[in-house]
Short mmCIF file of C-alpha atoms (C1' of nucleotides) in Angstrom, two decimals:
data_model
loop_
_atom_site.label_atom_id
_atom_site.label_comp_id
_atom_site.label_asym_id
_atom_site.label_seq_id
_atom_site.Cartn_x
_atom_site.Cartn_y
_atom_site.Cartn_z
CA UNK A 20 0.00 0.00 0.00
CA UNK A 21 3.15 2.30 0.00
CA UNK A 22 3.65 3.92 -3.46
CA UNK A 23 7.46 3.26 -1.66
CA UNK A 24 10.41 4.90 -4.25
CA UNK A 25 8.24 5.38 -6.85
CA UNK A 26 7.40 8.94 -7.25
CA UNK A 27 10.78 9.80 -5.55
CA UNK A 28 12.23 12.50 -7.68
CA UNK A 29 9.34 13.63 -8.34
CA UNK A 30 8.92 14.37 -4.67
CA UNK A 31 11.77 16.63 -5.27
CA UNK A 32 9.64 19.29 -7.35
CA UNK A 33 7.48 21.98 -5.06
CA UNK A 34 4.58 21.39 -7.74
CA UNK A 35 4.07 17.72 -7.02
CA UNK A 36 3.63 17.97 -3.23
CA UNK A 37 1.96 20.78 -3.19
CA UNK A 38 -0.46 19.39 -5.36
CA UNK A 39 -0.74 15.96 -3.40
CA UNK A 40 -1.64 18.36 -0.18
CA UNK A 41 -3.85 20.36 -2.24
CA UNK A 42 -6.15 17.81 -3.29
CA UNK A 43 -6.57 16.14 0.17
CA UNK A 44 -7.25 19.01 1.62
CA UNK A 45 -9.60 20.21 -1.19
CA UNK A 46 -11.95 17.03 -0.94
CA UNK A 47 -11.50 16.64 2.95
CA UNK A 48 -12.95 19.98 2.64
CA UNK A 49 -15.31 19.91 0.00
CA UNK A 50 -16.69 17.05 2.69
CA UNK A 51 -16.56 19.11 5.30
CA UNK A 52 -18.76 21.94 3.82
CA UNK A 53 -20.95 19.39 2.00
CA UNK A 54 -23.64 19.21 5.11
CA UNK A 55 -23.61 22.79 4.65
CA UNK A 56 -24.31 22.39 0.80
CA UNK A 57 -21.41 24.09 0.01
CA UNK A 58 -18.11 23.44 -1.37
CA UNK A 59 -14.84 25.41 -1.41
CA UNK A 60 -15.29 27.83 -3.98
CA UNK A 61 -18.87 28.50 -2.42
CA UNK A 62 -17.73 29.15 0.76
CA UNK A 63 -14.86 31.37 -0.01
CA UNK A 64 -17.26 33.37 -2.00
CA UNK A 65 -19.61 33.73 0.80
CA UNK A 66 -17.32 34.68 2.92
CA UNK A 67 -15.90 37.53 0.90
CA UNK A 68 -19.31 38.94 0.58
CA UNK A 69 -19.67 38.95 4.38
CA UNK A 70 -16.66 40.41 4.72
CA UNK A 71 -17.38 43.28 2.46
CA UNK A 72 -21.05 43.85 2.19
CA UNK A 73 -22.17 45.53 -0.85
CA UNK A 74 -18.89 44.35 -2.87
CA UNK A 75 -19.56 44.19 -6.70
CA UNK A 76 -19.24 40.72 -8.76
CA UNK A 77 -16.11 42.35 -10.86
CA UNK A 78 -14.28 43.49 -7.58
CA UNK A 79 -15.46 39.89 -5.83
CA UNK A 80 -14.04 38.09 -9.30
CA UNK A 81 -10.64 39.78 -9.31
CA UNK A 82 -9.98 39.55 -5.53
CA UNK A 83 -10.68 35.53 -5.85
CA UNK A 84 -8.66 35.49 -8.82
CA UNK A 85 -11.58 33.96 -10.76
CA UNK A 86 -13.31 35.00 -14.19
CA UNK A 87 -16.63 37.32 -14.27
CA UNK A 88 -18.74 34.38 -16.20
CA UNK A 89 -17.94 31.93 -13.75
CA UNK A 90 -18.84 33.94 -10.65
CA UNK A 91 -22.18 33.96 -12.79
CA UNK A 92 -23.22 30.81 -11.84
CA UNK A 93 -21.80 30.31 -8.47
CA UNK A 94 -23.15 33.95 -7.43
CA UNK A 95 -27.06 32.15 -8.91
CA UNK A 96 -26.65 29.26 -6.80
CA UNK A 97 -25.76 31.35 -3.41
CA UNK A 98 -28.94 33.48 -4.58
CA UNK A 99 -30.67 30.46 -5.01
CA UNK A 100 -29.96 28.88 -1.66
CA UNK A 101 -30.67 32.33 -0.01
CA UNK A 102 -27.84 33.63 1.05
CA UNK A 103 -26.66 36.20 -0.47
CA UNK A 104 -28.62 39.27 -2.49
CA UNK A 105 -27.96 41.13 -5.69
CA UNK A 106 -29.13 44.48 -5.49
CA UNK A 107 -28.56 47.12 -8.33
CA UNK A 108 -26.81 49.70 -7.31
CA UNK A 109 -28.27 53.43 -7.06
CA UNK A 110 -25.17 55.18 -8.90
CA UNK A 111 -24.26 52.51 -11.13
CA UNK A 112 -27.17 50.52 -13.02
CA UNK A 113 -25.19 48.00 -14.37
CA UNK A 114 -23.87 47.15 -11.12
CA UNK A 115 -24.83 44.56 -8.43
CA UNK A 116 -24.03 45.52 -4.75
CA UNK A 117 -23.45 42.11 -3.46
CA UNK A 118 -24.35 40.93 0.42
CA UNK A 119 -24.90 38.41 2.98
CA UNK A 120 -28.38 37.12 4.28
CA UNK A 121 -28.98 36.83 7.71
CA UNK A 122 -29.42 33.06 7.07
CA UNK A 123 -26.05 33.17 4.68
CA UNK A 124 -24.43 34.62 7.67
CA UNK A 125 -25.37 32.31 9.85
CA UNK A 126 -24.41 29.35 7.86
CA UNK A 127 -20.93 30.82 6.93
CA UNK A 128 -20.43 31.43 10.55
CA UNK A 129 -21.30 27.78 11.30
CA UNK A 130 -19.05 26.35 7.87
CA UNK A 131 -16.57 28.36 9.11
CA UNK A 132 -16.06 26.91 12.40
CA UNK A 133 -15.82 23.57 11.04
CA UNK A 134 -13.62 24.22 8.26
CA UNK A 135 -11.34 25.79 11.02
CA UNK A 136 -11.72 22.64 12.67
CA UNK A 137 -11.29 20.64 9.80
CA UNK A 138 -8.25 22.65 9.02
CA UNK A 139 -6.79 21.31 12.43
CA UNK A 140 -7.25 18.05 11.98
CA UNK A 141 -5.32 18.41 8.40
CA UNK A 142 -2.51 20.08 10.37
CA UNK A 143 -2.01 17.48 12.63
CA UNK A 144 1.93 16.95 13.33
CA UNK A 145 3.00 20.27 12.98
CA UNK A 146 3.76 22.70 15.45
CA UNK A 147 1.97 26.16 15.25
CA UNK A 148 5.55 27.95 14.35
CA UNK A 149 5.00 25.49 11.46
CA UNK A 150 1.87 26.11 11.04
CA UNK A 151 2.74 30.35 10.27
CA UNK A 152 6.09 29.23 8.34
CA UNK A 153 3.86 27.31 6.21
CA UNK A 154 1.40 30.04 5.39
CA UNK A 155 4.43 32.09 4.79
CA UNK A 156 5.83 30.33 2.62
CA UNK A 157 2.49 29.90 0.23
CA UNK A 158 2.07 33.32 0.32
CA UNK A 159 5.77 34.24 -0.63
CA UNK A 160 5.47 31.24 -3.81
CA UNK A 161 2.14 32.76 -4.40
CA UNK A 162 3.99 36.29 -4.73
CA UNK A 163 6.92 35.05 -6.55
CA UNK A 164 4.46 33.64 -9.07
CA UNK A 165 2.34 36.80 -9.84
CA UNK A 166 5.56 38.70 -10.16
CA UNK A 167 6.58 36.20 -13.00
CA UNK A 168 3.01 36.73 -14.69
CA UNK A 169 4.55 39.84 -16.70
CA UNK A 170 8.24 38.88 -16.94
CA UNK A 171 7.59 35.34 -18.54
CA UNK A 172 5.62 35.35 -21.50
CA UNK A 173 6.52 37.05 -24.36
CA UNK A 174 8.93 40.32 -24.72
CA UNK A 175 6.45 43.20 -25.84
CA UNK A 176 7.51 44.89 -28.86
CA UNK B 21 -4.19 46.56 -7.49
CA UNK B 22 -4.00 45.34 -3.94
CA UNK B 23 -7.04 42.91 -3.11
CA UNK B 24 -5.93 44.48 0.29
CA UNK B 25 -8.13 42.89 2.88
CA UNK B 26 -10.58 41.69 1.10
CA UNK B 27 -10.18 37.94 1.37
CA UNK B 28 -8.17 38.42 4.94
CA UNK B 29 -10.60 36.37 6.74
CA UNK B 30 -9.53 33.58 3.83
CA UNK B 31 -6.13 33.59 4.64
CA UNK B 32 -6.58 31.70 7.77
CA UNK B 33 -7.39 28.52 6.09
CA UNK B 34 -5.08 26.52 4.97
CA UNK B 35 -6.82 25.19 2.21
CA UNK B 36 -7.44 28.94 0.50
CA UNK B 37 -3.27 29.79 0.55
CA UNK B 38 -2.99 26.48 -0.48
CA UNK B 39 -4.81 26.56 -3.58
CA UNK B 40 -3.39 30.25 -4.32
CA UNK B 41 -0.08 28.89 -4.06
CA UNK B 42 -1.00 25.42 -6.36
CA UNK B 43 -2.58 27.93 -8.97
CA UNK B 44 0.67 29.95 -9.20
CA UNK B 45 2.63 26.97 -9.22
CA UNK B 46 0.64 25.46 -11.30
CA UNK B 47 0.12 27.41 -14.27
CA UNK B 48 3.65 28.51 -13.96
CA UNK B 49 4.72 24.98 -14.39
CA UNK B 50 3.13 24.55 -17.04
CA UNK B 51 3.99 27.39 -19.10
CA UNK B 52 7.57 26.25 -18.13
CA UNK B 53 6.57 22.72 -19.71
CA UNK B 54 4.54 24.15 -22.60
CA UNK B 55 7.94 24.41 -24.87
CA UNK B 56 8.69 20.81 -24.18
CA UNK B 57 5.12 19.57 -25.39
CA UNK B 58 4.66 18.65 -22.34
CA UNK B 59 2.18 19.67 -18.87
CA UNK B 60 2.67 18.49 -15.12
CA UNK B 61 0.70 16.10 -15.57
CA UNK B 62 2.54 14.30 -18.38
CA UNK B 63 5.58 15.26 -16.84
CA UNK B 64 4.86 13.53 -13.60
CA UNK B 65 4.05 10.36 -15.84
CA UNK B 66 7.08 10.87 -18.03
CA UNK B 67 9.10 10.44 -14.80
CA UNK B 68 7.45 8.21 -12.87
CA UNK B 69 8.40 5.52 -16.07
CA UNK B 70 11.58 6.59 -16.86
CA UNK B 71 12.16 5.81 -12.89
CA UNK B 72 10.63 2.71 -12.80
CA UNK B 73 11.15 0.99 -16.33
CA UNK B 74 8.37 -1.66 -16.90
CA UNK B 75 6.17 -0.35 -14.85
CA UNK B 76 2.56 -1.35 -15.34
CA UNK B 77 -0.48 1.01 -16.19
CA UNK B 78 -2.32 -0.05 -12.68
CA UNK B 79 0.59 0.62 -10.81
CA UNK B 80 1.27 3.57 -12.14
CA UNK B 81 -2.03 5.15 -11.84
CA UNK B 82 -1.57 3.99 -8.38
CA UNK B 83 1.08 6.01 -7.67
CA UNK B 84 0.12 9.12 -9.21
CA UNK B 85 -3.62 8.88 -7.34
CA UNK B 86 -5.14 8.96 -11.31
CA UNK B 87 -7.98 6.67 -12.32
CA UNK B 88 -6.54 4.16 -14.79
CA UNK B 89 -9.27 4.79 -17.23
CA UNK B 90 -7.43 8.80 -17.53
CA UNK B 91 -4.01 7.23 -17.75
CA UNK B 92 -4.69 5.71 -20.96
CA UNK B 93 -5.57 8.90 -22.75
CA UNK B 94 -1.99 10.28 -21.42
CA UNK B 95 -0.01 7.33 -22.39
CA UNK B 96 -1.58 7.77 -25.95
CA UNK B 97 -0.55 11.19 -26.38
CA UNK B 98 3.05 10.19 -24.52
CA UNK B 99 3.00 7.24 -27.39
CA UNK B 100 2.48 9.21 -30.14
CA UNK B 101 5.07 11.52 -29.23
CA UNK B 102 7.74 8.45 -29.08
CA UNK B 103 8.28 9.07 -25.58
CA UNK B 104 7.55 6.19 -23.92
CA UNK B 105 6.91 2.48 -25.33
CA UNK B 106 3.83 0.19 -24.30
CA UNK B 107 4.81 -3.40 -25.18
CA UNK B 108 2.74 -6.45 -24.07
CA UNK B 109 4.40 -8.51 -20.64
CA UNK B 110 5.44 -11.42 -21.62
CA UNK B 111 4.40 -12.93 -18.50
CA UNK B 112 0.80 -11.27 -18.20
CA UNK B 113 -0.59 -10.91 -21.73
CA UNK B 114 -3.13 -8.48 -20.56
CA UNK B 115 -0.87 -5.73 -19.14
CA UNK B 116 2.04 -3.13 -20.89
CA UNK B 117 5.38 -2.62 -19.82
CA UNK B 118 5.89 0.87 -20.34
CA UNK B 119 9.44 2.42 -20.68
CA UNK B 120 10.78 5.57 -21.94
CA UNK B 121 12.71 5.63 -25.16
CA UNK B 122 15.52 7.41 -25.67
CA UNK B 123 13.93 10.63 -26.88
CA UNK B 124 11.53 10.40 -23.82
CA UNK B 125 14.86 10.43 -21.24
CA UNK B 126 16.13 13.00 -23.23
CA UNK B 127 12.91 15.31 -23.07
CA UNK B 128 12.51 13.91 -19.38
CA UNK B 129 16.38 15.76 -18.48
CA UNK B 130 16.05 18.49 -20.35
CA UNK B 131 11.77 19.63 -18.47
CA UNK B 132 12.96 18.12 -14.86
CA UNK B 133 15.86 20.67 -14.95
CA UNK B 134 13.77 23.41 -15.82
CA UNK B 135 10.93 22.75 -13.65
CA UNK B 136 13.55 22.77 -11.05
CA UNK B 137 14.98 25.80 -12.23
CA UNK B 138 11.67 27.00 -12.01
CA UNK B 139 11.02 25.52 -8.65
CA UNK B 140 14.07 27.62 -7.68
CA UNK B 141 12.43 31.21 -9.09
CA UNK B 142 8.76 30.19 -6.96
CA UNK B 143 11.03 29.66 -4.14
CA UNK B 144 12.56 32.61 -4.22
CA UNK B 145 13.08 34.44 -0.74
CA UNK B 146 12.86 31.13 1.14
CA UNK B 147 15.70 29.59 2.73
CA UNK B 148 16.76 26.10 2.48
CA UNK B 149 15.32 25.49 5.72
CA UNK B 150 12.02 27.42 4.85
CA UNK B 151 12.01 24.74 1.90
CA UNK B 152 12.75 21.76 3.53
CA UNK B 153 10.18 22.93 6.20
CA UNK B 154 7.07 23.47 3.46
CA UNK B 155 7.96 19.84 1.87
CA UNK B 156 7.43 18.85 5.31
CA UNK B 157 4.62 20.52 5.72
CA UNK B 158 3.33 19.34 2.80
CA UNK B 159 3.98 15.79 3.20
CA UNK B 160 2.73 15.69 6.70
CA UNK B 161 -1.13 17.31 5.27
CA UNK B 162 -1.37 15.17 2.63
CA UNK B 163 -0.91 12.09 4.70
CA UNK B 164 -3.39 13.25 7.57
CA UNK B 165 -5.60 13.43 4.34
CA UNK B 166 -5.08 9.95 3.66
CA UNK B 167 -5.72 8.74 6.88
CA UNK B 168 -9.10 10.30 7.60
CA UNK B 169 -10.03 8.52 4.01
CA UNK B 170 -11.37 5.78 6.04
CA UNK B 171 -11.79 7.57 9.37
CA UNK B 172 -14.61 9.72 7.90
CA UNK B 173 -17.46 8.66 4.86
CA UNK B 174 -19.54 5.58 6.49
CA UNK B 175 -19.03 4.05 9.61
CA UNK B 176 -19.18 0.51 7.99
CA UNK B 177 -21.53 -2.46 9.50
"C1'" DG C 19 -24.54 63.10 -29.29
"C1'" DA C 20 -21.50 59.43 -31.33
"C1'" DT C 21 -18.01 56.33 -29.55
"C1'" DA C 22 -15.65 53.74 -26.39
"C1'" DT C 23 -15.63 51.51 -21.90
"C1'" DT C 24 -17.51 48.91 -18.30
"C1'" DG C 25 -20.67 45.37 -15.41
"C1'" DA C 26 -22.93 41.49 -15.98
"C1'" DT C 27 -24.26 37.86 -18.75
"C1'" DT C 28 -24.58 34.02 -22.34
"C1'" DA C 29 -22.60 30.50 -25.08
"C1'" DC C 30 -19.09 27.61 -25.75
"C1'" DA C 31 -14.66 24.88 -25.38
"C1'" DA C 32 -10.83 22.54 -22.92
"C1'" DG C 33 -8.91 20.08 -19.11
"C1'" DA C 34 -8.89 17.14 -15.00
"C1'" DC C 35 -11.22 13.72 -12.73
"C1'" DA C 36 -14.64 10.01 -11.67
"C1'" DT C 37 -17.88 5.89 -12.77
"C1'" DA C 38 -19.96 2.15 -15.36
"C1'" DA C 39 -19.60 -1.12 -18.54
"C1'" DC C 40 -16.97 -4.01 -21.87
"C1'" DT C 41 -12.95 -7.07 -23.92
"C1'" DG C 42 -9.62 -10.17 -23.26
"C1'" DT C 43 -6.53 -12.74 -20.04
"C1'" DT C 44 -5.29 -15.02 -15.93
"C1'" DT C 45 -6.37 -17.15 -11.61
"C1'" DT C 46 -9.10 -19.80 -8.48
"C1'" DC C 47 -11.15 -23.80 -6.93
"C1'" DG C 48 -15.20 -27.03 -6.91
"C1'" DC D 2 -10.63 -30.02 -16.11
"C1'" DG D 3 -13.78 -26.12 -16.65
"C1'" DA D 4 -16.87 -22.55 -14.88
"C1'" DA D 5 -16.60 -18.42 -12.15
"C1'" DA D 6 -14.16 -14.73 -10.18
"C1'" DA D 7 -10.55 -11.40 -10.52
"C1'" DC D 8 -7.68 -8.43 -13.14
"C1'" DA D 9 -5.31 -5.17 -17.07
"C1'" DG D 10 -6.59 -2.17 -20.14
"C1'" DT D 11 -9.99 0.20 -22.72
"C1'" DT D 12 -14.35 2.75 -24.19
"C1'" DA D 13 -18.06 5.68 -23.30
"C1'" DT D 14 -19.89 9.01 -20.56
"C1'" DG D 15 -20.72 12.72 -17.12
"C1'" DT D 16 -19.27 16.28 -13.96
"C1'" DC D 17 -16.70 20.07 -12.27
"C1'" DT D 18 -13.59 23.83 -12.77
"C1'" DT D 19 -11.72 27.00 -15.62
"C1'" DG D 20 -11.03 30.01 -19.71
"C1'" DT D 21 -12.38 32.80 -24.07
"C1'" DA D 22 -15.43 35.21 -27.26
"C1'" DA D 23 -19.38 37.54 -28.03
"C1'" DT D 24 -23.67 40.04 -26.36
"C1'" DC D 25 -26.57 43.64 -23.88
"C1'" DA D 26 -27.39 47.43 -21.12
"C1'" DA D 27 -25.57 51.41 -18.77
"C1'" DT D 28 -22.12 54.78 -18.12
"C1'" DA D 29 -18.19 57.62 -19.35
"C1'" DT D 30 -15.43 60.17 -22.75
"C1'" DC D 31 -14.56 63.69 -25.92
#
DNA sequence: GATATTGATTACAAGACATAACTGTTTTCG
DNA sequence: CGAAAACAGTTATGTCTTGTAATCAATATC
């Protein structure tokens, strides 16, 4: 039951584990918020919009790094489920002014906690200076790869 | 240009800098892989057989956590690119030895040194230490994942 | 006031991943 | 031995996430 040597140098690259740690967590989450009948991208949405009531889906898309059209759908399904509202806006027309329920509060409050708790369990084994060194460090790859967004690609003429 | 604080509440889960990070990683990677006709995913198969030379499609997908019936689809494209060579076992006529020819271990050099030289850019304001501590990190996670495969689903009769 | 820009949407395509069902081969064991 | 179960690989199919192009209405620009 040990995939032993096999995937040894790959082990080497940052890309491989991370991604092996990225799926468990992602479904050990997903499973986590599906009692709440949500799943990760769900959640995170909701919780932006509680964080920062009356936030617009354009504003909402770039700060989750995801495109308008498919905020579309997700941003129908939280509707849908009744927790969150899109109201025009009075000086824009176009716009939506995007917020929580009272009963989308509540629940994100409640999937919260146990994706905090669920988080815990997934750090089991490491120490809570760990714990912050590993944030660090996703946040300082995460950097690193923005910065390389422009640089890479192709010389402008 | 600064999502600022918008998603702060985010950054406390694991699972949300993790799957920044992955996506940086990620599609960096693959741009990185792009010249070589190749993505991470092929590249993690590309290596996997040129590490373990008559390895066997079940096995494989084993190791790399990938349903078998999605390995074939990557082995054909791996094929037809002369990469890597399915022959029949001689002592299970059913199953494929797979091996990477010549051109495949060439290819297979030339992408693992620039993924790693590309590992080295992500990494980027991390110490060795820092580095050694996120594979750790990431090793640990992804085998607390494992483990609470069984723990949580069904309690079985 | 015509033109461009922007917010949200629709329609569509590509990729990664999972499941069910099928073919052919090997193993099991009654 | 020979039927049944197990196994390697494949096909067909569906879902989920993500990305691009094009559309529509409202606003901004000049």
């Amino acid at each position: 039951m040990g995939d032993s040597p096999a995937d040894s140098s790959l082990r080497a690259f940052m890309g491989y584990d991370m991604k092996r740690a990225f799926t468990a967590i992602q479904s050990d989450v997903n499973a986590t918020l599906q009692p709440f009948g949500l799943r990760m991208l769900t959640f995170s949405v909701l919780t932006v919009i509680r964080d920062n009531p009356g936030l617009r889906q354009s504003r909402l898309a770039e700060v989750l790094m995801i495109e308008r059209p498919n905020l579309v759908l997700i941003l129908d399904e939280l509707e849908g489920m009744d927790l969150v509202t899109r109201t025009r806006a009075r000086d824009d027309r176009r716009a939506y002014e995007l917020k929580v329920t009272l009963k989308g509060r509540r629940l994100c409050d409640r999937a919260g906690q146990a994706v905090a708790e669920h988080d815990a369990r997934m750090a089991r084994g490491l120490s809570a200076e760990e714990r912050a060194a590993l944030h660090r460090a996703l946040r300082q790859i995460e950097s690193n790869g923005r910065s390389s967004d422009d640089a890479g690609e192709i010389s402008r003429p």
